[in-house]
Amino acid sequence: MALEMIDLAIIATYAVSLFLIANLVSREKPGHEKSAEDYFLAGKALPWWAVGASLIAANISAEQIIGQSGQGYVVGLAIAAYEWQAAIVLLIVAKYFLPVFLERGIYTMPQFLEQRFGGSVKSIMAVFWITLYTAVNLTAVLWLGAIAINAVTGLAVWPAMAALAAFAVVYSVYGGLKAVALTDVIQVVVLIAGGLVITWVSLSLVSDGAGPVAGFSTLLGEIPGHFNMILAADHPGYSNLPGIWTLLGGLWVLHFSYWGFNQYIIQRALGSRSLAEAQKGLAFAAALKLLVPVIVVVPGIAALYLAQNGMLDGDRLSAQPDSTYGVLMTLVPAGFRGLVFAALIAAIVSSLASMMNSISTIFTMDIYRSIRPNHPDRHYVAVGRVTAFTAMLIALVLAQPFLGGFESAFQTIQEYTGFVAPGVVAVFLLGLFWKRMNTAGAFALLISSVGLSFLFWLLANPAAVGGAGAGVLGAMGLEEMALPFVIRIWIVFLACLLIGTAVSLITGKPAAGRPIDLAVVGFATGPVFNIAAALIIFVLVSIYFVFW
């Protein structure tokens, strides 16, 4: 499918506007040199609307748009649990976690761990997060984004990845978080507008031109099984979304790991001008999360109906669900096609920019500055820029080998993250809210998280250890244990809590000054946040009631 002149004009207008605004907000006043706080935390001056918009722009990446559209095609609305449950988690993070983080004046999540447990825990987690963001998150966004661009334009995957990487680097590396966060306001507007267009078009095709409401009604009547939030045990997608356990189990652990303790997400709130602004920003982001399944999951469900009725290539979509969104883009008429394409680019490059900025922040502030302290801020800013560029180059090399052979990159990423998320959430929760938690307990539960997760994975995949290893497991009566990864994560998380508690109790008390004094932290929230939270919770309860 070719992009016509009007499409190219829309895309060019978007790209030029983004560059101009990024350059404008990156400029410093005459005589003022960009400090580390300016570069890594936007000078701690972000307003609530920038915090909320930037959170969503960082989150809605190729992983969400491409991956969840594909899963909408395969399993239906149940995949929206990743979005709708996140809204609740954002409210909890705003009320109970942010007050502690902002009171401590931290730049990064590893810095909090250093204050609470010491430098060793900080260093281990800093290296882990840099590796995760580079080898998993950056690669996933590049790979899935390139797949969609290939479906729309025919451009080969690797050149498409290189173009996306270059675009993200050019507009974001110089200005730091301020450039990323403020341009994300444009990105959110573009990606939501483009997402609504593709939802409108796909539903109108379902209704044969009668409009999106009629199309949605048709989907409800023709494929009602794709509108169940809670899957039955015999559903093919149950292993990834195991029924009621999506509400009671490890999916919450993944959410808290991502929204509460994930540097490239929480960094926006750390850069806010005040706690109240940060909390309103997270409430704004939670409200926007309610809309995300409408623009990414519903089109995937519509694609299934269109394939069943011969309007799309069902064999291709079934073989490669991650191509669903790109195929749907080919159905959008000229003009609107340019807006949808710009929305896809916005989702990809905003996430790439956010991840690069967080990688550079963690490396520079938690690793490099520890090795080479007492340098002027301009030195650390320069190191941050070089780090961001280097991380993108590494991700370009790793993307295809890491993700090219997987059926669903979205579920693959959840599996990777699930190996460490239980330990991350456990160490932060105990560190935040239990004064007796000590460094030995932190090490024990972090090691246990990886070890137990790997053990459960081996039990579920005995062939992965080879003939001899599989034979040993078989002799032990453990030849196969089909445990959904969401339940596995929940079990490992509970085990980590117990291990961290037990080890802390049998070892020495934490050093003076390390436990959090919650008495000096204000957890009260303002009326705007409280009203928004109540409305969001009401909407979510209603959704689950209707689509249970």
Coordinates of C-alpha atoms in Angstrom, one line a residue:
M1 CA 0.0 0.0 0.0
A2 CA 1.4 3.4 -1.0
L3 CA 1.0 6.5 1.0
E4 CA -0.4 9.3 -1.2
M5 CA 0.7 12.9 -1.2
I6 CA -1.8 14.1 1.3
D7 CA -0.6 11.3 3.7
L8 CA 3.0 12.2 3.2
A9 CA 2.1 15.9 3.9
I10 CA 0.4 15.0 7.2
I11 CA 3.4 12.8 8.3
A12 CA 5.9 15.6 7.3
T13 CA 3.9 18.2 9.2
Y14 CA 3.8 16.0 12.3
A15 CA 7.6 15.3 12.1
V16 CA 8.6 18.9 11.5
S17 CA 6.3 20.1 14.3
L18 CA 7.8 17.6 16.7
F19 CA 11.4 18.7 15.8
L20 CA 10.6 22.4 16.2
I21 CA 8.9 22.0 19.6
A22 CA 11.6 19.7 20.9
N23 CA 14.2 22.2 19.9
L24 CA 12.2 25.1 21.4
V25 CA 11.7 23.5 24.8
S26 CA 15.3 22.2 24.9
R27 CA 16.8 25.7 24.8
E28 CA 18.1 27.2 28.0
K29 CA 17.9 30.9 29.0
P30 CA 20.9 33.0 28.2
G31 CA 23.6 32.4 30.8
H32 CA 22.0 29.2 32.1
E33 CA 23.8 25.9 31.6
K34 CA 21.7 22.7 31.5
S35 CA 22.1 20.9 34.8
A36 CA 21.7 17.2 35.6
E37 CA 18.3 18.0 37.2
D38 CA 17.3 19.9 34.0
Y39 CA 18.4 17.0 31.7
F40 CA 17.2 14.0 33.7
L41 CA 14.2 15.4 35.6
A42 CA 13.1 18.3 33.4
G43 CA 14.1 20.7 36.2
K44 CA 11.3 19.3 38.4
A45 CA 8.9 21.6 36.7
L46 CA 6.5 19.4 34.8
P47 CA 2.8 20.2 35.2
W48 CA 0.1 17.6 35.7
W49 CA -1.1 17.5 32.1
A50 CA 2.5 16.9 30.8
V51 CA 3.1 14.2 33.4
G52 CA -0.1 12.3 32.5
A53 CA 0.3 12.7 28.8
S54 CA 3.9 11.7 28.9
L55 CA 3.1 8.6 31.0
I56 CA 0.7 7.4 28.3
A57 CA 2.9 8.3 25.4
A58 CA 5.8 6.3 27.0
N59 CA 3.4 3.4 27.7
I60 CA 1.5 3.2 24.4
S61 CA 4.2 1.9 22.2
A62 CA 4.4 -0.6 19.4
E63 CA 4.1 -3.3 22.1
Q64 CA 0.6 -2.1 23.0
I65 CA -0.7 -1.1 19.6
I66 CA 0.8 -4.0 17.6
G67 CA 0.9 -6.6 20.3
Q68 CA -2.5 -6.0 21.9
S69 CA -4.2 -5.6 18.5
G70 CA -2.9 -9.0 17.6
Q71 CA -4.0 -10.5 20.9
G72 CA -7.4 -8.8 20.4
Y73 CA -7.6 -10.8 17.2
V74 CA -6.6 -14.0 19.0
V75 CA -8.3 -13.9 22.4
G76 CA -10.5 -10.7 22.4
L77 CA -11.3 -8.2 25.1
A78 CA -9.6 -10.2 27.9
I79 CA -6.3 -8.8 26.8
A80 CA -7.6 -5.3 27.9
A81 CA -6.9 -6.4 31.5
Y82 CA -3.4 -5.1 30.9
E83 CA -4.8 -1.6 30.3
W84 CA -7.8 -1.4 32.6
Q85 CA -6.2 -2.9 35.7
A86 CA -3.3 -0.5 35.2
A87 CA -5.7 2.4 35.8
I88 CA -6.3 1.1 39.4
V89 CA -2.5 0.6 39.9
L90 CA -1.8 4.2 38.8
L91 CA -4.2 5.5 41.4
I92 CA -2.5 3.4 44.2
V93 CA 1.0 4.5 43.1
A94 CA -0.1 8.1 43.1
K95 CA -1.5 7.9 46.6
Y96 CA 0.9 5.6 48.4
F97 CA 4.2 5.4 46.6
L98 CA 4.8 8.9 45.1
P99 CA 4.7 10.7 48.4
V100 CA 7.6 8.6 49.6
F101 CA 9.7 8.9 46.4
L102 CA 9.3 12.6 46.2
E103 CA 9.9 13.1 49.9
R104 CA 13.3 11.3 49.4
G105 CA 14.2 13.6 46.5
I106 CA 15.4 10.7 44.3
Y107 CA 16.4 10.7 40.6
T108 CA 16.0 7.0 40.0
M109 CA 14.6 3.8 41.4
P110 CA 18.1 2.3 42.1
Q111 CA 18.8 5.5 44.1
F112 CA 15.9 4.7 46.4
L113 CA 17.2 1.2 46.8
E114 CA 20.6 2.6 47.8
Q115 CA 19.0 4.8 50.4
R116 CA 17.0 1.9 51.8
F117 CA 19.4 -1.1 51.4
G118 CA 22.8 0.2 50.4
G119 CA 25.0 0.4 47.3
S120 CA 25.2 -3.3 46.4
V121 CA 21.5 -3.6 45.9
K122 CA 21.4 -0.4 43.9
S123 CA 24.2 -1.5 41.6
I124 CA 22.6 -4.9 40.9
M125 CA 19.3 -3.5 40.1
A126 CA 20.8 -0.6 38.1
V127 CA 22.6 -3.1 35.8
F128 CA 19.4 -5.3 35.6
W129 CA 17.2 -2.3 34.6
I130 CA 19.7 -1.1 32.0
T131 CA 19.9 -4.6 30.5
L132 CA 16.1 -5.0 30.5
Y133 CA 15.4 -1.7 28.9
T134 CA 18.0 -2.1 26.3
A135 CA 17.7 -5.8 25.4
V136 CA 13.9 -6.3 25.9
N137 CA 12.0 -3.0 25.9
L138 CA 13.9 -1.0 23.2
T139 CA 14.2 -4.1 21.0
A140 CA 10.5 -4.9 21.3
V141 CA 9.4 -1.4 20.4
L142 CA 11.8 -1.3 17.4
W143 CA 10.8 -4.8 16.2
L144 CA 7.0 -4.5 16.5
G145 CA 7.0 -0.9 15.0
A146 CA 9.1 -2.1 12.1
I147 CA 6.7 -4.9 11.4
A148 CA 3.8 -2.5 11.2
I149 CA 5.7 -0.1 9.0
N150 CA 6.6 -3.0 6.7
A151 CA 2.9 -4.0 6.5
V152 CA 1.9 -0.5 5.5
T153 CA 4.8 0.7 3.2
G154 CA 6.6 -2.5 2.2
L155 CA 9.9 -1.0 3.7
A156 CA 12.1 -3.9 4.9
V157 CA 12.1 -4.5 8.7
W158 CA 15.7 -3.5 9.4
P159 CA 15.7 -0.2 7.5
A160 CA 12.4 0.6 9.2
M161 CA 14.0 0.0 12.6
A162 CA 16.9 2.2 11.7
A163 CA 14.7 5.0 10.6
L164 CA 12.6 4.8 13.8
A165 CA 15.8 4.8 16.0
A166 CA 17.3 7.8 14.1
F167 CA 14.0 9.8 14.5
A168 CA 13.8 9.2 18.2
V169 CA 17.5 10.0 18.8
V170 CA 17.5 13.2 16.8
Y171 CA 14.5 14.8 18.5
S172 CA 15.1 13.7 22.1
V173 CA 18.7 13.1 23.0
Y174 CA 19.8 16.7 23.2
G175 CA 16.9 18.0 25.3
G176 CA 16.5 15.2 27.8
L177 CA 13.3 14.5 29.8
K178 CA 11.9 18.0 29.3
A179 CA 12.0 17.6 25.5
V180 CA 10.5 14.1 25.8
A181 CA 7.8 14.9 28.2
L182 CA 6.5 18.1 26.5
T183 CA 6.6 16.7 23.0
D184 CA 4.7 13.7 24.4
V185 CA 1.7 16.0 24.7
I186 CA 1.7 16.2 20.9
Q187 CA 2.4 12.5 20.6
V188 CA -0.6 11.6 22.8
V189 CA -3.0 13.8 20.8
V190 CA -1.8 12.3 17.5
L191 CA -1.8 8.6 18.6
I192 CA -5.3 8.8 20.2
A193 CA -6.7 10.6 17.1
G194 CA -5.1 8.1 14.8
G195 CA -6.3 5.2 17.0
L196 CA -9.8 6.5 17.0
V197 CA -9.7 6.7 13.2
I198 CA -8.7 3.1 12.7
T199 CA -11.3 2.0 15.2
W200 CA -14.0 4.0 13.4
V201 CA -12.9 2.6 10.0
S202 CA -12.7 -1.0 11.1
L203 CA -16.1 -0.9 12.9
S204 CA -17.7 0.8 9.9
L205 CA -16.4 -1.9 7.6
V206 CA -17.9 -4.5 10.0
S207 CA -21.3 -2.7 9.7
D208 CA -21.0 -2.3 5.9
G209 CA -21.0 1.5 6.2
A210 CA -23.7 1.8 8.9
G211 CA -21.2 3.4 11.4
P212 CA -19.0 2.3 14.3
V213 CA -21.9 1.8 16.8
A214 CA -23.6 -0.6 14.5
G215 CA -20.3 -2.3 13.9
F216 CA -19.7 -2.8 17.6
S217 CA -23.2 -4.2 18.0
T218 CA -22.5 -6.7 15.1
L219 CA -19.3 -7.8 16.8
L220 CA -21.2 -8.4 20.1
G221 CA -23.8 -10.5 18.3
E222 CA -21.5 -12.4 15.9
I223 CA -18.4 -13.2 18.1
P224 CA -19.6 -12.8 21.7
G225 CA -16.8 -15.1 22.9
H226 CA -14.3 -12.3 22.1
F227 CA -16.0 -10.0 24.6
N228 CA -15.3 -12.0 27.8
M229 CA -12.9 -10.4 30.2
I230 CA -12.6 -13.7 32.2
L231 CA -11.7 -16.6 30.1
A232 CA -12.9 -20.2 30.7
A233 CA -10.4 -22.9 31.5
D234 CA -10.9 -24.5 28.1
H235 CA -10.2 -21.3 26.2
P236 CA -7.1 -21.5 24.0
G237 CA -5.8 -18.2 25.6
Y238 CA -6.3 -19.4 29.2
S239 CA -2.5 -20.1 29.7
N240 CA -1.8 -16.4 29.2
L241 CA -5.0 -15.0 30.7
P242 CA -6.1 -17.6 33.2
G243 CA -9.6 -16.6 34.0
I244 CA -10.3 -15.2 37.5
W245 CA -6.6 -15.3 38.2
T246 CA -6.1 -12.2 36.0
L247 CA -8.0 -10.4 38.8
L248 CA -6.6 -12.3 41.8
G249 CA -3.1 -13.3 40.7
G250 CA 0.2 -12.2 39.3
L251 CA -1.0 -9.7 36.7
W252 CA -1.1 -7.1 39.6
V253 CA 2.5 -7.9 40.2
L254 CA 3.4 -7.0 36.6
H255 CA 1.3 -3.8 36.9
F256 CA 3.0 -2.6 40.1
S257 CA 6.4 -3.5 38.7
Y258 CA 5.7 -1.5 35.5
W259 CA 3.8 1.5 36.8
G260 CA 5.2 1.8 40.3
F261 CA 8.9 0.9 40.1
N262 CA 9.8 1.2 36.4
Q263 CA 12.2 4.1 35.8
Y264 CA 11.0 5.1 32.4
I265 CA 7.5 5.4 33.6
I266 CA 7.9 6.9 37.1
Q267 CA 10.6 9.3 36.0
R268 CA 7.8 11.7 34.7
A269 CA 6.3 11.9 38.2
L270 CA 9.8 12.5 39.7
G271 CA 10.1 15.4 37.4
S272 CA 6.8 17.1 38.4
R273 CA 6.7 20.5 40.0
S274 CA 5.0 19.1 43.2
L275 CA 3.4 16.0 44.7
A276 CA -0.1 17.3 44.0
E277 CA 0.8 17.9 40.3
A278 CA 2.3 14.4 40.1
Q279 CA -0.8 12.8 41.6
K280 CA -3.2 14.7 39.3
G281 CA -0.9 13.6 36.4
L282 CA -1.2 10.0 37.3
A283 CA -5.0 10.3 37.7
F284 CA -5.1 11.9 34.2
A285 CA -3.1 8.9 32.9
A286 CA -5.4 6.5 34.6
A287 CA -8.4 8.1 32.8
L288 CA -6.6 7.9 29.5
K289 CA -5.9 4.2 30.1
L290 CA -9.7 3.6 30.0
L291 CA -9.6 4.6 26.3
V292 CA -6.6 2.6 25.2
P293 CA -8.5 -0.8 24.6
V294 CA -10.9 1.1 22.4
I295 CA -8.1 2.1 20.0
V296 CA -5.9 -1.0 20.1
V297 CA -8.0 -4.1 21.2
V298 CA -11.3 -3.4 19.5
P299 CA -9.7 -3.0 16.0
G300 CA -8.2 -6.5 16.5
I301 CA -11.6 -8.0 17.3
A302 CA -13.0 -6.3 14.2
A303 CA -10.2 -7.8 12.2
L304 CA -11.3 -11.3 13.2
Y305 CA -14.8 -10.6 12.0
L306 CA -13.5 -9.1 8.7
A307 CA -11.2 -12.1 8.2
Q308 CA -14.1 -14.6 8.9
N309 CA -16.1 -12.8 6.2
G310 CA -13.4 -12.8 3.6
M311 CA -12.5 -9.1 3.8
L312 CA -9.0 -9.7 5.2
D313 CA -6.5 -12.5 4.8
G314 CA -7.3 -14.8 7.8
D315 CA -4.5 -17.2 7.1
R316 CA -1.9 -14.5 7.3
L317 CA -3.4 -13.0 10.5
S318 CA -3.7 -16.3 12.2
A319 CA -0.1 -17.2 11.3
Q320 CA 1.2 -13.7 12.4
P321 CA -1.3 -12.0 14.8
D322 CA 1.2 -9.1 15.3
S323 CA 0.6 -8.0 11.7
T324 CA -3.1 -7.3 12.5
Y325 CA -2.8 -3.5 13.1
G326 CA -0.6 -3.0 10.1
V327 CA -3.1 -4.9 7.9
L328 CA -5.9 -2.8 9.2
M329 CA -4.0 0.4 8.4
T330 CA -4.2 -0.5 4.7
L331 CA -8.0 -0.2 4.9
V332 CA -7.9 3.4 6.0
P333 CA -8.6 5.9 3.2
A334 CA -6.0 8.4 2.0
G335 CA -5.6 11.4 4.2
F336 CA -6.7 9.6 7.3
R337 CA -4.1 7.0 6.5
G338 CA -1.4 9.6 7.0
L339 CA -2.8 10.5 10.4
V340 CA -3.0 6.8 11.5
F341 CA 0.6 6.3 10.3
A342 CA 1.7 9.4 12.2
A343 CA 0.0 8.0 15.3
L344 CA 1.9 4.8 15.0
I345 CA 5.2 6.6 14.6
A346 CA 4.3 8.8 17.6
A347 CA 3.6 5.8 19.7
I348 CA 6.9 4.2 18.7
V349 CA 9.3 7.1 19.0
S350 CA 7.8 8.5 22.2
S351 CA 8.5 5.2 23.9
L352 CA 11.9 4.9 22.4
A353 CA 12.8 8.4 23.6
S354 CA 11.5 7.6 27.1
M355 CA 13.5 4.4 27.4
M356 CA 16.7 6.0 26.1
N357 CA 16.3 8.8 28.6
S358 CA 15.8 6.4 31.5
I359 CA 18.7 4.2 30.5
S360 CA 21.0 7.3 30.4
T361 CA 19.6 8.5 33.7
I362 CA 20.3 5.2 35.5
F363 CA 23.7 4.6 34.0
T364 CA 24.9 8.2 34.6
M365 CA 23.4 8.9 38.0
D366 CA 23.6 5.4 39.6
I367 CA 26.7 3.8 38.0
Y368 CA 29.0 6.4 36.3
R369 CA 28.7 9.1 38.9
S370 CA 29.5 6.5 41.6
I371 CA 32.7 5.7 39.8
R372 CA 33.6 9.2 38.8
P373 CA 32.1 11.6 41.3
N374 CA 32.5 15.4 41.7
H375 CA 32.4 16.3 38.0
P376 CA 30.4 19.3 36.8
D377 CA 26.8 18.8 35.6
R378 CA 27.7 19.4 32.0
H379 CA 30.0 16.3 32.1
Y380 CA 27.1 14.1 33.4
V381 CA 24.7 15.5 30.8
A382 CA 27.2 14.7 28.0
V383 CA 27.6 11.1 29.4
G384 CA 23.8 10.8 29.5
R385 CA 23.6 11.7 25.8
V386 CA 26.3 9.3 24.7
T387 CA 24.7 6.5 26.8
A388 CA 21.3 7.0 25.2
F389 CA 22.8 6.9 21.7
T390 CA 24.8 3.8 22.6
A391 CA 21.8 2.0 24.0
M392 CA 19.8 2.5 20.8
L393 CA 22.6 1.1 18.7
I394 CA 22.8 -2.0 20.8
A395 CA 19.0 -2.5 20.6
L396 CA 19.1 -2.2 16.8
V397 CA 21.6 -5.1 16.7
L398 CA 19.6 -7.3 19.1
A399 CA 16.0 -6.7 18.0
Q400 CA 15.6 -9.3 15.3
P401 CA 17.6 -12.1 16.9
F402 CA 15.7 -11.6 20.2
L403 CA 12.1 -11.3 19.0
G404 CA 12.0 -12.3 15.3
G405 CA 11.1 -15.9 16.0
F406 CA 8.3 -15.4 18.5
E407 CA 4.6 -15.8 17.6
S408 CA 3.5 -13.0 19.9
A409 CA 6.1 -10.5 21.0
F410 CA 3.7 -9.0 23.5
Q411 CA 3.3 -12.2 25.5
T412 CA 7.0 -12.9 25.1
I413 CA 7.8 -9.6 26.8
Q414 CA 5.4 -10.4 29.7
E415 CA 7.2 -13.7 30.1
Y416 CA 10.6 -12.1 30.3
T417 CA 9.4 -9.5 32.7
G418 CA 7.7 -12.1 34.9
F419 CA 11.1 -13.6 35.9
V420 CA 12.1 -10.6 38.0
A421 CA 8.9 -8.6 38.6
P422 CA 7.9 -10.6 41.7
G423 CA 11.2 -9.8 43.4
V424 CA 11.1 -6.1 42.3
V425 CA 7.6 -5.6 43.7
A426 CA 8.4 -7.5 46.9
V427 CA 11.6 -5.6 47.6
F428 CA 10.0 -2.2 47.1
L429 CA 6.8 -3.0 49.1
L430 CA 8.7 -4.3 52.0
G431 CA 11.3 -1.5 51.8
L432 CA 8.6 1.1 51.7
F433 CA 6.2 -0.2 54.4
W434 CA 8.2 -2.5 56.7
K435 CA 10.9 -1.0 58.8
R436 CA 12.5 -4.3 59.8
M437 CA 13.3 -5.2 56.2
N438 CA 17.1 -5.3 55.8
T439 CA 19.7 -5.7 53.1
A440 CA 20.1 -9.5 53.6
G441 CA 16.3 -9.9 53.1
A442 CA 16.5 -7.8 49.9
F443 CA 19.2 -9.9 48.4
A444 CA 17.5 -13.1 49.4
L445 CA 14.2 -12.3 47.8
L446 CA 15.7 -10.9 44.6
I447 CA 17.8 -14.0 44.1
S448 CA 14.7 -16.2 45.0
S449 CA 12.6 -14.3 42.4
V450 CA 14.9 -15.3 39.5
G451 CA 15.6 -18.8 40.8
L452 CA 12.0 -19.8 41.6
S453 CA 10.7 -18.3 38.3
F454 CA 13.4 -20.3 36.4
L455 CA 12.4 -23.5 38.2
F456 CA 8.7 -23.1 37.4
W457 CA 9.6 -22.3 33.8
L458 CA 11.7 -25.5 33.6
L459 CA 8.8 -27.5 35.0
A460 CA 6.5 -26.1 32.4
N461 CA 9.1 -26.6 29.6
P462 CA 11.1 -29.7 30.4
A463 CA 12.3 -30.1 26.8
A464 CA 14.2 -26.8 27.1
V465 CA 16.8 -28.5 29.3
G466 CA 17.6 -31.2 26.8
G467 CA 17.3 -35.0 26.9
A468 CA 19.1 -35.7 30.1
G469 CA 17.6 -32.9 32.0
A470 CA 14.1 -33.7 30.8
G471 CA 14.7 -37.3 31.9
V472 CA 15.7 -36.3 35.4
L473 CA 12.5 -34.2 35.7
G474 CA 10.5 -37.1 34.4
A475 CA 12.0 -39.5 36.9
M476 CA 11.0 -37.1 39.7
G477 CA 7.4 -37.1 38.4
L478 CA 7.8 -33.5 37.2
E479 CA 7.8 -34.1 33.4
E480 CA 5.4 -31.3 32.7
M481 CA 3.5 -28.7 34.8
A482 CA 1.1 -26.5 32.8
L483 CA 1.1 -23.5 35.1
P484 CA 0.0 -20.2 33.6
F485 CA 2.7 -17.6 33.9
V486 CA 0.3 -15.2 35.7
I487 CA -0.3 -17.8 38.5
R488 CA 3.5 -18.6 38.5
I489 CA 4.2 -14.9 39.1
W490 CA 1.8 -14.7 42.0
I491 CA 3.2 -17.8 43.7
V492 CA 6.8 -16.5 43.3
F493 CA 5.8 -13.1 44.6
L494 CA 4.2 -14.6 47.8
A495 CA 7.3 -16.7 48.2
C496 CA 9.5 -13.7 47.9
L497 CA 7.6 -11.8 50.5
L498 CA 8.0 -14.8 52.9
I499 CA 11.7 -15.2 52.1
G500 CA 12.5 -11.5 52.5
T501 CA 10.6 -11.4 55.8
A502 CA 12.1 -14.5 57.2
V503 CA 15.7 -13.6 56.3
S504 CA 15.3 -10.1 57.7
L505 CA 14.0 -11.4 61.0
I506 CA 16.8 -13.8 61.5
T507 CA 19.5 -11.3 60.6
G508 CA 20.5 -7.9 62.0
K509 CA 18.3 -4.9 62.0
P510 CA 18.8 -2.4 59.2
A511 CA 21.3 0.4 59.6
A512 CA 20.0 3.6 61.2
G513 CA 18.3 6.0 58.9
R514 CA 17.5 3.5 56.2
P515 CA 13.9 2.5 57.2
I516 CA 11.3 4.8 55.9
D517 CA 9.7 7.0 58.5
L518 CA 6.1 7.0 57.2
A519 CA 5.1 9.5 60.0
V520 CA 6.7 12.3 58.0
V521 CA 5.2 11.4 54.7
G522 CA 1.8 13.0 53.8
F523 CA -0.5 10.5 52.1
A524 CA -3.6 12.8 51.9
T525 CA -4.8 13.6 48.4
G526 CA -6.7 16.6 47.1
P527 CA -10.4 16.7 46.0
V528 CA -9.6 16.7 42.3
F529 CA -7.6 13.5 42.6
N530 CA -10.2 11.9 44.9
I531 CA -13.1 12.7 42.5
A532 CA -11.2 11.4 39.5
A533 CA -10.2 8.2 41.3
A534 CA -13.8 7.5 42.3
L535 CA -15.1 8.0 38.7
I536 CA -12.4 5.8 37.3
I537 CA -13.1 3.0 39.7
F538 CA -16.8 3.2 39.0
V539 CA -16.2 2.9 35.2
L540 CA -13.9 -0.1 35.7
V541 CA -16.3 -1.9 37.9
S542 CA -19.1 -1.3 35.3
I543 CA -16.9 -2.6 32.5
Y544 CA -16.2 -5.8 34.3
F545 CA -19.8 -6.2 35.3
V546 CA -21.0 -5.9 31.7
F547 CA -18.2 -8.0 30.0
W548 CA -17.4 -10.5 32.7

